[in-house]
Coordinates of C-alpha atoms in Angstrom, one line a residue:
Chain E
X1 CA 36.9 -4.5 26.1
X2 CA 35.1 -6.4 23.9
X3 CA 36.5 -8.2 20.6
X4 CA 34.7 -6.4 17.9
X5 CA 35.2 -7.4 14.4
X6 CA 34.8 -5.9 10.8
X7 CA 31.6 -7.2 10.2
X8 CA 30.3 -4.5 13.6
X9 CA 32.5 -2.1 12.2
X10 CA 30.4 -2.2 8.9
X11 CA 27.5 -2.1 10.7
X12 CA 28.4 0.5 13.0
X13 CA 29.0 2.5 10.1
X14 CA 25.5 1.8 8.8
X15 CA 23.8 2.7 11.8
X16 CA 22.2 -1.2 11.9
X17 CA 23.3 -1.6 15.7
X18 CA 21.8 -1.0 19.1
X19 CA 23.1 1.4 21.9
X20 CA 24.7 -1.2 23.5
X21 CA 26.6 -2.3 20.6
X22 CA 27.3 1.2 19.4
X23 CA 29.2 1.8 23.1
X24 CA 31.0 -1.4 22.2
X25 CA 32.3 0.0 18.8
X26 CA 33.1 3.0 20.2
X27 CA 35.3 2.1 23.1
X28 CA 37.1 -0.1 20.5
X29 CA 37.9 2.5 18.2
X30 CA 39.3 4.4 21.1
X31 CA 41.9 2.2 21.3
X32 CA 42.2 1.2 18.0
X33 CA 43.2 4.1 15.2
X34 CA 43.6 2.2 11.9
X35 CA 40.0 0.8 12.6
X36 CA 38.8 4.2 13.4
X37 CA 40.8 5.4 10.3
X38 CA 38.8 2.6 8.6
X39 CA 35.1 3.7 9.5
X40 CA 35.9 7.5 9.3
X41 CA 36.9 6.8 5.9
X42 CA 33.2 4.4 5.3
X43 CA 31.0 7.3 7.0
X44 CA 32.6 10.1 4.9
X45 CA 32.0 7.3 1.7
X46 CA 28.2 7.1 2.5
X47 CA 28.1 10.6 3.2
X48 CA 30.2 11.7 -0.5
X49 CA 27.4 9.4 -2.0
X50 CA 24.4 11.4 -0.1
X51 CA 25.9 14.5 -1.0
X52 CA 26.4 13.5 -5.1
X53 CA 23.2 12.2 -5.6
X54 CA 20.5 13.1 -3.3
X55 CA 20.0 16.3 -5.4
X56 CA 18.6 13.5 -8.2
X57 CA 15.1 13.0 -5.5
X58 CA 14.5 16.5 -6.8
X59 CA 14.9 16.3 -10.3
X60 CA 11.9 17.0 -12.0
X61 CA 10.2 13.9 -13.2
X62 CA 10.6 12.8 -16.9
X63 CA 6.8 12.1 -18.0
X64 CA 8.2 9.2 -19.9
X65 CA 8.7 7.7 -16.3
X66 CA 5.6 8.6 -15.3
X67 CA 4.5 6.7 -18.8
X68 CA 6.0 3.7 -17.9
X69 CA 4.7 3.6 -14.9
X70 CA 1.5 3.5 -16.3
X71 CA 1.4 1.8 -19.5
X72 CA 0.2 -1.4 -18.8
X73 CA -2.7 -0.5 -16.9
X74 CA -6.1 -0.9 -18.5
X75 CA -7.6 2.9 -18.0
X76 CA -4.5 4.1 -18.8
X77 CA -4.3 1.9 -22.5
X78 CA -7.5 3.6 -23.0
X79 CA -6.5 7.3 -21.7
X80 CA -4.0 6.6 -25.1
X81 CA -6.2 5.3 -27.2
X82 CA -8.3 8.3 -26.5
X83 CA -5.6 10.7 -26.3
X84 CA -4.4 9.3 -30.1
X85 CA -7.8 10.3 -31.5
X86 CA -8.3 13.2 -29.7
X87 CA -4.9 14.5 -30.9
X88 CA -5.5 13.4 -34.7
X89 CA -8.7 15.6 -34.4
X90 CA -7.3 18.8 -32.6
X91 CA -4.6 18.6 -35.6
X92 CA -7.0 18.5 -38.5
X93 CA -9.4 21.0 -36.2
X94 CA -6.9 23.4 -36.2
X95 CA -5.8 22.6 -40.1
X96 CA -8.7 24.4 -41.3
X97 CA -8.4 26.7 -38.5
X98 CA -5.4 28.6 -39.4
X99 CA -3.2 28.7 -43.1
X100 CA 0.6 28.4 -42.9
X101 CA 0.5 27.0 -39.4
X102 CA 3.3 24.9 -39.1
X103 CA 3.0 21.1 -37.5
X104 CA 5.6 21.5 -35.1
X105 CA 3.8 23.9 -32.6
X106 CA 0.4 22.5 -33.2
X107 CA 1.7 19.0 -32.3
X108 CA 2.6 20.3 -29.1
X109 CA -0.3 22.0 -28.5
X110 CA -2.1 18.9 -29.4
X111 CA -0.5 16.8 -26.8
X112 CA -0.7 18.8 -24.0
X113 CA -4.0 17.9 -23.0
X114 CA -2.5 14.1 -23.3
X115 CA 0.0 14.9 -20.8
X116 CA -2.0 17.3 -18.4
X117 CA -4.5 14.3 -17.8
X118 CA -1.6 11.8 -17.7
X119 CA 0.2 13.7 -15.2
X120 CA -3.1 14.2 -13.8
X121 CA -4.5 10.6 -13.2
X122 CA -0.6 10.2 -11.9
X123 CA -1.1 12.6 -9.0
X124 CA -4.6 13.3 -7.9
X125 CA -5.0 9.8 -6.5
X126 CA -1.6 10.3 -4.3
X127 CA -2.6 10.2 -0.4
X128 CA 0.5 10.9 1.1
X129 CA 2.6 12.8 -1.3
X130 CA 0.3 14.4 -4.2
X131 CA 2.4 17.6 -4.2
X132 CA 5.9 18.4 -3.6
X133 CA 5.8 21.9 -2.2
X134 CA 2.2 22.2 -0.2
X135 CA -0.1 25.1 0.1
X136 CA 1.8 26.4 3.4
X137 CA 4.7 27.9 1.2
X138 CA 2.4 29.3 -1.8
X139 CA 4.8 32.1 -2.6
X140 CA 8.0 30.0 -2.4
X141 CA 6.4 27.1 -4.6
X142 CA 5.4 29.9 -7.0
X143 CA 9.0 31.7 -7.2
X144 CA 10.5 28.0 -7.7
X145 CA 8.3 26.7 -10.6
X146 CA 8.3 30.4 -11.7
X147 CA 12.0 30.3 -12.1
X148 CA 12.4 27.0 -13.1
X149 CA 9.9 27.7 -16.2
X150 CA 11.8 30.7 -17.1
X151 CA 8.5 32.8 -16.4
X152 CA 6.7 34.4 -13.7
X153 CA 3.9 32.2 -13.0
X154 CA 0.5 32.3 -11.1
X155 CA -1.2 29.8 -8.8
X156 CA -5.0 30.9 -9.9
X157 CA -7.3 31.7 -6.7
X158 CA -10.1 29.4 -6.9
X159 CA -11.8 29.6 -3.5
X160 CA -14.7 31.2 -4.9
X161 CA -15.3 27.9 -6.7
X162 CA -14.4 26.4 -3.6
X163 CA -11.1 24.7 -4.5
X164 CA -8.3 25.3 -2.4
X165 CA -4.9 25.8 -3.6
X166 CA -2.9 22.2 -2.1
X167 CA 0.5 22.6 -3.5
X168 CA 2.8 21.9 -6.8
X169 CA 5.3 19.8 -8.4
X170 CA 7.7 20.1 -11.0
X171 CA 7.7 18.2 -13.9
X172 CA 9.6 17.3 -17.5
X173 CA 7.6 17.1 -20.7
X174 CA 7.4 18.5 -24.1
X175 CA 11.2 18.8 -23.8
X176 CA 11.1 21.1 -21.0
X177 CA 9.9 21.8 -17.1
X178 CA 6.2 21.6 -16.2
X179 CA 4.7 22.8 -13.3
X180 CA 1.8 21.6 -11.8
X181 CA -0.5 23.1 -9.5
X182 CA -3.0 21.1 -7.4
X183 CA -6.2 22.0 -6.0
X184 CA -9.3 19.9 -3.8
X185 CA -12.7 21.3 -2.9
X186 CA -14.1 20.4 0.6
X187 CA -15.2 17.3 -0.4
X188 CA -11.9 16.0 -1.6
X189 CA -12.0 16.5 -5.1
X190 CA -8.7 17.4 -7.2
X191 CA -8.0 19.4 -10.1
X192 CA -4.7 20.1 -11.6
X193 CA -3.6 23.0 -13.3
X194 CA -0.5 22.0 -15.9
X195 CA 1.6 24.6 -17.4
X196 CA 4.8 24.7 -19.5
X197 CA 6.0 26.8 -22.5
X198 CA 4.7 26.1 -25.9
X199 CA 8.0 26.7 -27.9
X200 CA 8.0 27.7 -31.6
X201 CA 4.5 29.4 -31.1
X202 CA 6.1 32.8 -30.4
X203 CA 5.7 35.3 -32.6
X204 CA 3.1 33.4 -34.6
X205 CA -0.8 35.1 -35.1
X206 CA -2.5 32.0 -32.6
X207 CA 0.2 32.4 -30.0
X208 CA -2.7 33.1 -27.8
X209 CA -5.7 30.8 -28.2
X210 CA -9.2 30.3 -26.8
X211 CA -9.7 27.5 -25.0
X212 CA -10.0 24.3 -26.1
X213 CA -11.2 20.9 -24.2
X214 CA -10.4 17.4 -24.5
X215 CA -12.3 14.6 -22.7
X216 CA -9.5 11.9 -21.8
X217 CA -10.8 8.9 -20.2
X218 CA -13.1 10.7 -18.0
X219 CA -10.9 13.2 -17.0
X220 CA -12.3 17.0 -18.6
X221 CA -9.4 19.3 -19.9
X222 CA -9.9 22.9 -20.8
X223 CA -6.2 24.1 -22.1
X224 CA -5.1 27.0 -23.5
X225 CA -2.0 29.4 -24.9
X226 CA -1.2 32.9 -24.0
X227 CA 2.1 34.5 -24.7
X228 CA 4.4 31.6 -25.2
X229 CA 2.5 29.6 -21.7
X230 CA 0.7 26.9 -22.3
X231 CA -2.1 26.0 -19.6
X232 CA -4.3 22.8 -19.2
X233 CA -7.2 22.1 -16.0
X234 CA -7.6 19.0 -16.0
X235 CA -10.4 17.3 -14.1
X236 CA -12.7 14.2 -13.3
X237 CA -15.5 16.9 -12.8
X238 CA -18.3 17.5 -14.8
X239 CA -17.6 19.5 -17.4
X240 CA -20.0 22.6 -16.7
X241 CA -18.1 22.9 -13.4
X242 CA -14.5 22.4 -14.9
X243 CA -15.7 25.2 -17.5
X244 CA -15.7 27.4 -14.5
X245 CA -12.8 26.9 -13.1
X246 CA -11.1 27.2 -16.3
X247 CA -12.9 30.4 -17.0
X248 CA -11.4 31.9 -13.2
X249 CA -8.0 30.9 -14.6
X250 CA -7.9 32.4 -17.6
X251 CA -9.0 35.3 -16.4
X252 CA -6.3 35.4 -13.5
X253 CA -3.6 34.6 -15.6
X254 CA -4.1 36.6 -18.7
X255 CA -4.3 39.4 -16.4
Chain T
X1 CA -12.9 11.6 -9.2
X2 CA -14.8 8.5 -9.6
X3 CA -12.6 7.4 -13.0
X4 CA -9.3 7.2 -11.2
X5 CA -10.9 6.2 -7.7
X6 CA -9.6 2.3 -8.3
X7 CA -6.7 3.9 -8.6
X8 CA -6.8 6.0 -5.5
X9 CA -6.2 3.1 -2.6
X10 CA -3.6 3.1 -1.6
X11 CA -3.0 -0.2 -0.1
X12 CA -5.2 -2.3 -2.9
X13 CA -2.8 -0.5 -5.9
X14 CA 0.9 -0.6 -5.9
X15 CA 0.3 1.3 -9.2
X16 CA 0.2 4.4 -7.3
X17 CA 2.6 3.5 -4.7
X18 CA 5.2 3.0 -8.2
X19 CA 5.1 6.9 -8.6
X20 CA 6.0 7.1 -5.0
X21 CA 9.2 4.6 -5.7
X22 CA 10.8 6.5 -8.5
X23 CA 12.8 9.4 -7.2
X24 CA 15.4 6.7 -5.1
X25 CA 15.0 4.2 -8.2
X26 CA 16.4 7.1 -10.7
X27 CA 19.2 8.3 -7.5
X28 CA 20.2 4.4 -7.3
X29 CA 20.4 4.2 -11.0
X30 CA 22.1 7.5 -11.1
X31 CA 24.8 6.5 -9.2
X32 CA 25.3 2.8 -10.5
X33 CA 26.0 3.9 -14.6
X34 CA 27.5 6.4 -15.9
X35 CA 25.6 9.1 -17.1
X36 CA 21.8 10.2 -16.6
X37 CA 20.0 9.0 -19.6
X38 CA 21.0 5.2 -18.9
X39 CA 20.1 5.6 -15.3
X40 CA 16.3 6.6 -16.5
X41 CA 16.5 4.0 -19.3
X42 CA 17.3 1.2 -16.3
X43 CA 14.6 3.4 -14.2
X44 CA 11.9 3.1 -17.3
X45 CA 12.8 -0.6 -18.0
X46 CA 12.3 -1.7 -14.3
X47 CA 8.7 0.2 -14.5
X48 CA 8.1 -1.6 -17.3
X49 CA 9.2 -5.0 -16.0
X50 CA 7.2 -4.4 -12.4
X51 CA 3.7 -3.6 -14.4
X52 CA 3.6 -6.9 -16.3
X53 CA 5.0 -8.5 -13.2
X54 CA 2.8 -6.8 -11.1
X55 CA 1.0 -9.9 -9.9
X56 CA 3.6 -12.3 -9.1
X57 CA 4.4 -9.2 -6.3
X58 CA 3.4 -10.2 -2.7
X59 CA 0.9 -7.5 -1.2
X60 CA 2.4 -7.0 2.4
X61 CA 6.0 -7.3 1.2
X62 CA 7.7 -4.6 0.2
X63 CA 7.7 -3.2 -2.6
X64 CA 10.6 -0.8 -2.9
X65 CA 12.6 -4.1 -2.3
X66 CA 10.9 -5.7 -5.0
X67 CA 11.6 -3.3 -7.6
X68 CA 15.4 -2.9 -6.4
X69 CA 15.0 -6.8 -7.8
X70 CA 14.2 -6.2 -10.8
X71 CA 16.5 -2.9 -11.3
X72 CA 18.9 -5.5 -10.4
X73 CA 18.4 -7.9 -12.7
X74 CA 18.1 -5.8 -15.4
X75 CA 22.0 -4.0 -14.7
X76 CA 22.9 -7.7 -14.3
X77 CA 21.7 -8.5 -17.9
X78 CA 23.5 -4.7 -18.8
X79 CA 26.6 -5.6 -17.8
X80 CA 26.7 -9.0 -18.8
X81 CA 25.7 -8.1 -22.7
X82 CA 28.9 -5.2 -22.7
X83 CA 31.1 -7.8 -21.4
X84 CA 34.4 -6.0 -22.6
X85 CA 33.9 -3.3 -19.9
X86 CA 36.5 -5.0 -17.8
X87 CA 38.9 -3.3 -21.1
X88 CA 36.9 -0.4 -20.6
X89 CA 37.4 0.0 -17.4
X90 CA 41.1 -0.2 -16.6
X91 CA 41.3 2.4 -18.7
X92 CA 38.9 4.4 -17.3
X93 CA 41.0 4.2 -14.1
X94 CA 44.7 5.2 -15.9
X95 CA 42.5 8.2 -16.9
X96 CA 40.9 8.7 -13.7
X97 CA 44.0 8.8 -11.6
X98 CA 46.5 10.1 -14.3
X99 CA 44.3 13.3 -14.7
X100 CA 44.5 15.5 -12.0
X101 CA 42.0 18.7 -13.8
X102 CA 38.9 15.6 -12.0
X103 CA 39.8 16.4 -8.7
X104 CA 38.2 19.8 -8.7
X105 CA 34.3 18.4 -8.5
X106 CA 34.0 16.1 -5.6
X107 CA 30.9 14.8 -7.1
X108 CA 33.0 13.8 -10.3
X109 CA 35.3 11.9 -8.0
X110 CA 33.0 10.1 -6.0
X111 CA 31.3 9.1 -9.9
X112 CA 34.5 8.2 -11.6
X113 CA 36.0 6.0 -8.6
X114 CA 32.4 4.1 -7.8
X115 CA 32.7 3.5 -11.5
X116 CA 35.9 1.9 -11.4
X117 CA 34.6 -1.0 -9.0
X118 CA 33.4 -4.0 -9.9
X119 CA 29.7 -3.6 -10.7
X120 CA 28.9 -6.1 -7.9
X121 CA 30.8 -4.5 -5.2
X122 CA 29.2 -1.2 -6.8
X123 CA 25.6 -2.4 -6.1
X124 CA 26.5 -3.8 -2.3
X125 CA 28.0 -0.6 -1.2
X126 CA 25.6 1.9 -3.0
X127 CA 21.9 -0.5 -1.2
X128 CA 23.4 -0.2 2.0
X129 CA 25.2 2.9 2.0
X130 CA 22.9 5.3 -0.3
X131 CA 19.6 3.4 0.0
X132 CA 20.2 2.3 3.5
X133 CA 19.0 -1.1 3.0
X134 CA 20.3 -3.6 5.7
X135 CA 22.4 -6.8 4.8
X136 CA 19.9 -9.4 4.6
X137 CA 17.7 -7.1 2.6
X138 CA 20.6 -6.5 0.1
X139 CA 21.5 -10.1 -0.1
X140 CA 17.8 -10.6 -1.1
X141 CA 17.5 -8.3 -3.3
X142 CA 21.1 -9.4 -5.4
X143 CA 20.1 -12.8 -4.8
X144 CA 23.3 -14.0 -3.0
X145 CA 24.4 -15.3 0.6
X146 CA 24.4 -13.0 3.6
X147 CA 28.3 -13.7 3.4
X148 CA 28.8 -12.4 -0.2
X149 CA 27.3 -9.1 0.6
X150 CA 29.6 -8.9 3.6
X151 CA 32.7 -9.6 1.8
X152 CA 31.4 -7.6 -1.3
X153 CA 31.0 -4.3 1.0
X154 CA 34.2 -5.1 2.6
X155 CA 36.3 -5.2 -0.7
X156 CA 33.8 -2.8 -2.1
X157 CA 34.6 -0.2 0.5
X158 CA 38.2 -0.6 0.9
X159 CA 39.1 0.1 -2.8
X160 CA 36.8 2.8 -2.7
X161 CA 38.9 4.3 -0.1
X162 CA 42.3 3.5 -1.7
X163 CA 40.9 4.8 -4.6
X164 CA 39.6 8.1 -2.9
X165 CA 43.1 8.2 -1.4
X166 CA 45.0 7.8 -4.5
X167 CA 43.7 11.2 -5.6
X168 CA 44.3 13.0 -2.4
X169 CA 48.0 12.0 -2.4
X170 CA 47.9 12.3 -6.0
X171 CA 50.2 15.2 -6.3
X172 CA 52.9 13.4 -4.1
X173 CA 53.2 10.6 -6.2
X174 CA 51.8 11.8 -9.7
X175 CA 55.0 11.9 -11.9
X176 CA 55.4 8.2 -10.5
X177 CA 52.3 7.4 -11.6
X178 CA 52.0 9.1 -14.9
X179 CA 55.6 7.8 -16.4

């Protein structure tokens, strides 16, 4: 038998050897119970950390990581700049638009379109992974964000604009869970659909809006409220197109 | 999509390939300090840190490596800056193995004893044995000899399990313990 010391039994543990080497280890341990005590003891340790915090790759993601991951970059600097002014203006928009509204739930509303293109621009250009939950399990991707979001959702149907449904994500912004749906026509372009509750505007006259739209750095939003939900399409579509789309949601969802 | 197609390659931007990094940055973080909100403060720092370093990054190295680097310096710089943790932390372990009510969450457990490591024998045994990096790849990314890491997951690993043990036999020997 072969002299094996710690440093193999570490890597044994690890999985870091080859077949032969694993054979090795094993007849070792055979004959060797406080080192097998040893390395059951490691492999459950690796496994208690697995089972603890694997469950964190799921977590919804904060959009103040996505933020950061973002910041520096030069379209992004000017997706804020824009987002600032177009957030100053949808406030004093709606000032005149409606007496006694309170701040709160129109600053929320006002930075929804901010974070629908943000989260956006974060996941259309993703090749491998731009949705967590593909297309293939539509129903179970909309139970999950449906109960996540405290509210039965739907994934509009936009084939007759010829966007397929690709999948969603689940998010964190505006202090609670966003879901996102994602969508690409035949020719590979993405829209996302961005929805989350819009507390503090229930019970209020404008809990239900018309649309609204924000340009953000080239990316066209169309974002609405109804009943409590708020939605956002978001785009880097021409606009007369994205009004379409955002028409087909509306419709489908208010339904 | 032409405003976010520079963006959209893959293999030109590790901008995008960030997003992709950030689920096992947060787990690594998670289970490194204490509670969630300073695990996404250490993940948001590192973001931070890798954008303005973005350039001095090799293309063709890799980059999940590169950013356990900096996460790494950063905890460094955290743990140096609360330097009376060592207090802290012998505490932490009277409590940990004096209070029995802990043992019911196996989750809580495996927390409270990686907690009560040192931080550096912390890092070792969570990059190999959470992230599954290999030795040399941990050594590079904590910036120490091969050997160090070795020894670090060696110590690292057996007073995890002494720890982990402690609380199994705990009933057997808790009066002991407690007076």
């Amino acid at each position: 038998m072969k002299q094996i010391n710690e440093e193999q039994l570490h890597a044994y543990v690890d999985g870091l050897l080859d077949d032969g080497q694993r054979l090795d280890v094993e007849a070792w341990l055979a004959g060797h119970p406080d080192d097998a005590a040893r390395v059951r003891d490691w492999q459950a340790q690796n496994q208690a950390f697995h089972a603890a915090f694997d469950p964190v790759l799921n977590e919804p993601m904060p959009l103040e990581l996505l933020r950061a991951s973002r910041r520096q970059t030069a379209p992004a600097r000017r997706l804020w700049r824009v987002a600032a002014s177009v957030a100053v203006l949808a406030v004093t928009g709606l000032a005149g638009y409606g007496i006694g509204l309170r701040s709160a739930p129109t600053e929320l509303i006002a930075r929804m379109p901010r974070d629908a293109a943000l989260a956006h621009v974060v996941f259309t250009p993703e090749q491998r992974h731009p949705v967590e939950v593909d297309a293939a399990h539509a129903d179970h991707l909309v139970t999950w964000l449906s109960k996540r979001l405290g509210s039965p959702l739907k994934a509009p149907d936009f084939s007759a604009q010829g966007f397929e449904l690709l999948g969603g994500r689940l998010l964190s912004g505006g202090g609670g869970p966003v879901a996102q749906f994602m969508y690409q026509s035949a020719d590979q372009r993405r829209v996302t659909l961005y929805v989350r509750r819009e507390a503090g505007s229930k019970g209020r006259d404008n809990t239900d809006t018309s649309f609204r739209h924000a340009h953000e750095n080239g990316i066209e939003v169309f974002y609405w409220i109804d009943q409590d939900m708020g939605y956002a399409l978001s785009g880097g579509i021409a606009r007369a197109e994205m009004q379409l789309l955002a028409d087909a949601a509306y419709r489908q969802i208010g339904r | 999509m032409s405003p976010s197609r520079e963006t959209g390659e893959p293999r030109v931007s590790p901008r995008s390939d960030l997003i992709e990094h950030i689920p096992r940055l947060r787990r690594y973080a998670r289970a490194l300090t204490r509670d969630a909100a300073q695990a996404d403060d250490l993940v948001q720092d590192t973001l931070e840190r890798a954008l303005v370093k973005l350039d001095l990054w090799r293309p063709g190295s890799d980059l999940r490596a590169w950013l356990f680097t900096l996460m790494h310096n950063l905890f460094v710089n955290q743990v140096r800056a609360a330097a009376p943790q060592h207090a802290e932390l012998d505490e932490a372990r009277e409590i940990a193995i004096g209070g029995g009510e802990m043992d019911a969450l196996a989750l809580r457990d495996i927390h409270a004893a990686l907690c009560l490591l040192p931080a550096e024998q912390r890092e070792v045994i969570l990059l190999v044995g959470l992230e599954q990096f290999g030795y040399a790849e941990a050594a590079r990314i904590l910036g120490v000899p091969l050997g160090t890491v070795m020894s670090r997951l060696s110590r690292g690993r057996e007073r995890l399990r002494q720890l982990l043990s402690d609380k199994v036999a705990e009933p057997a020997i808790k009066l002991k313990v407690v007076k």
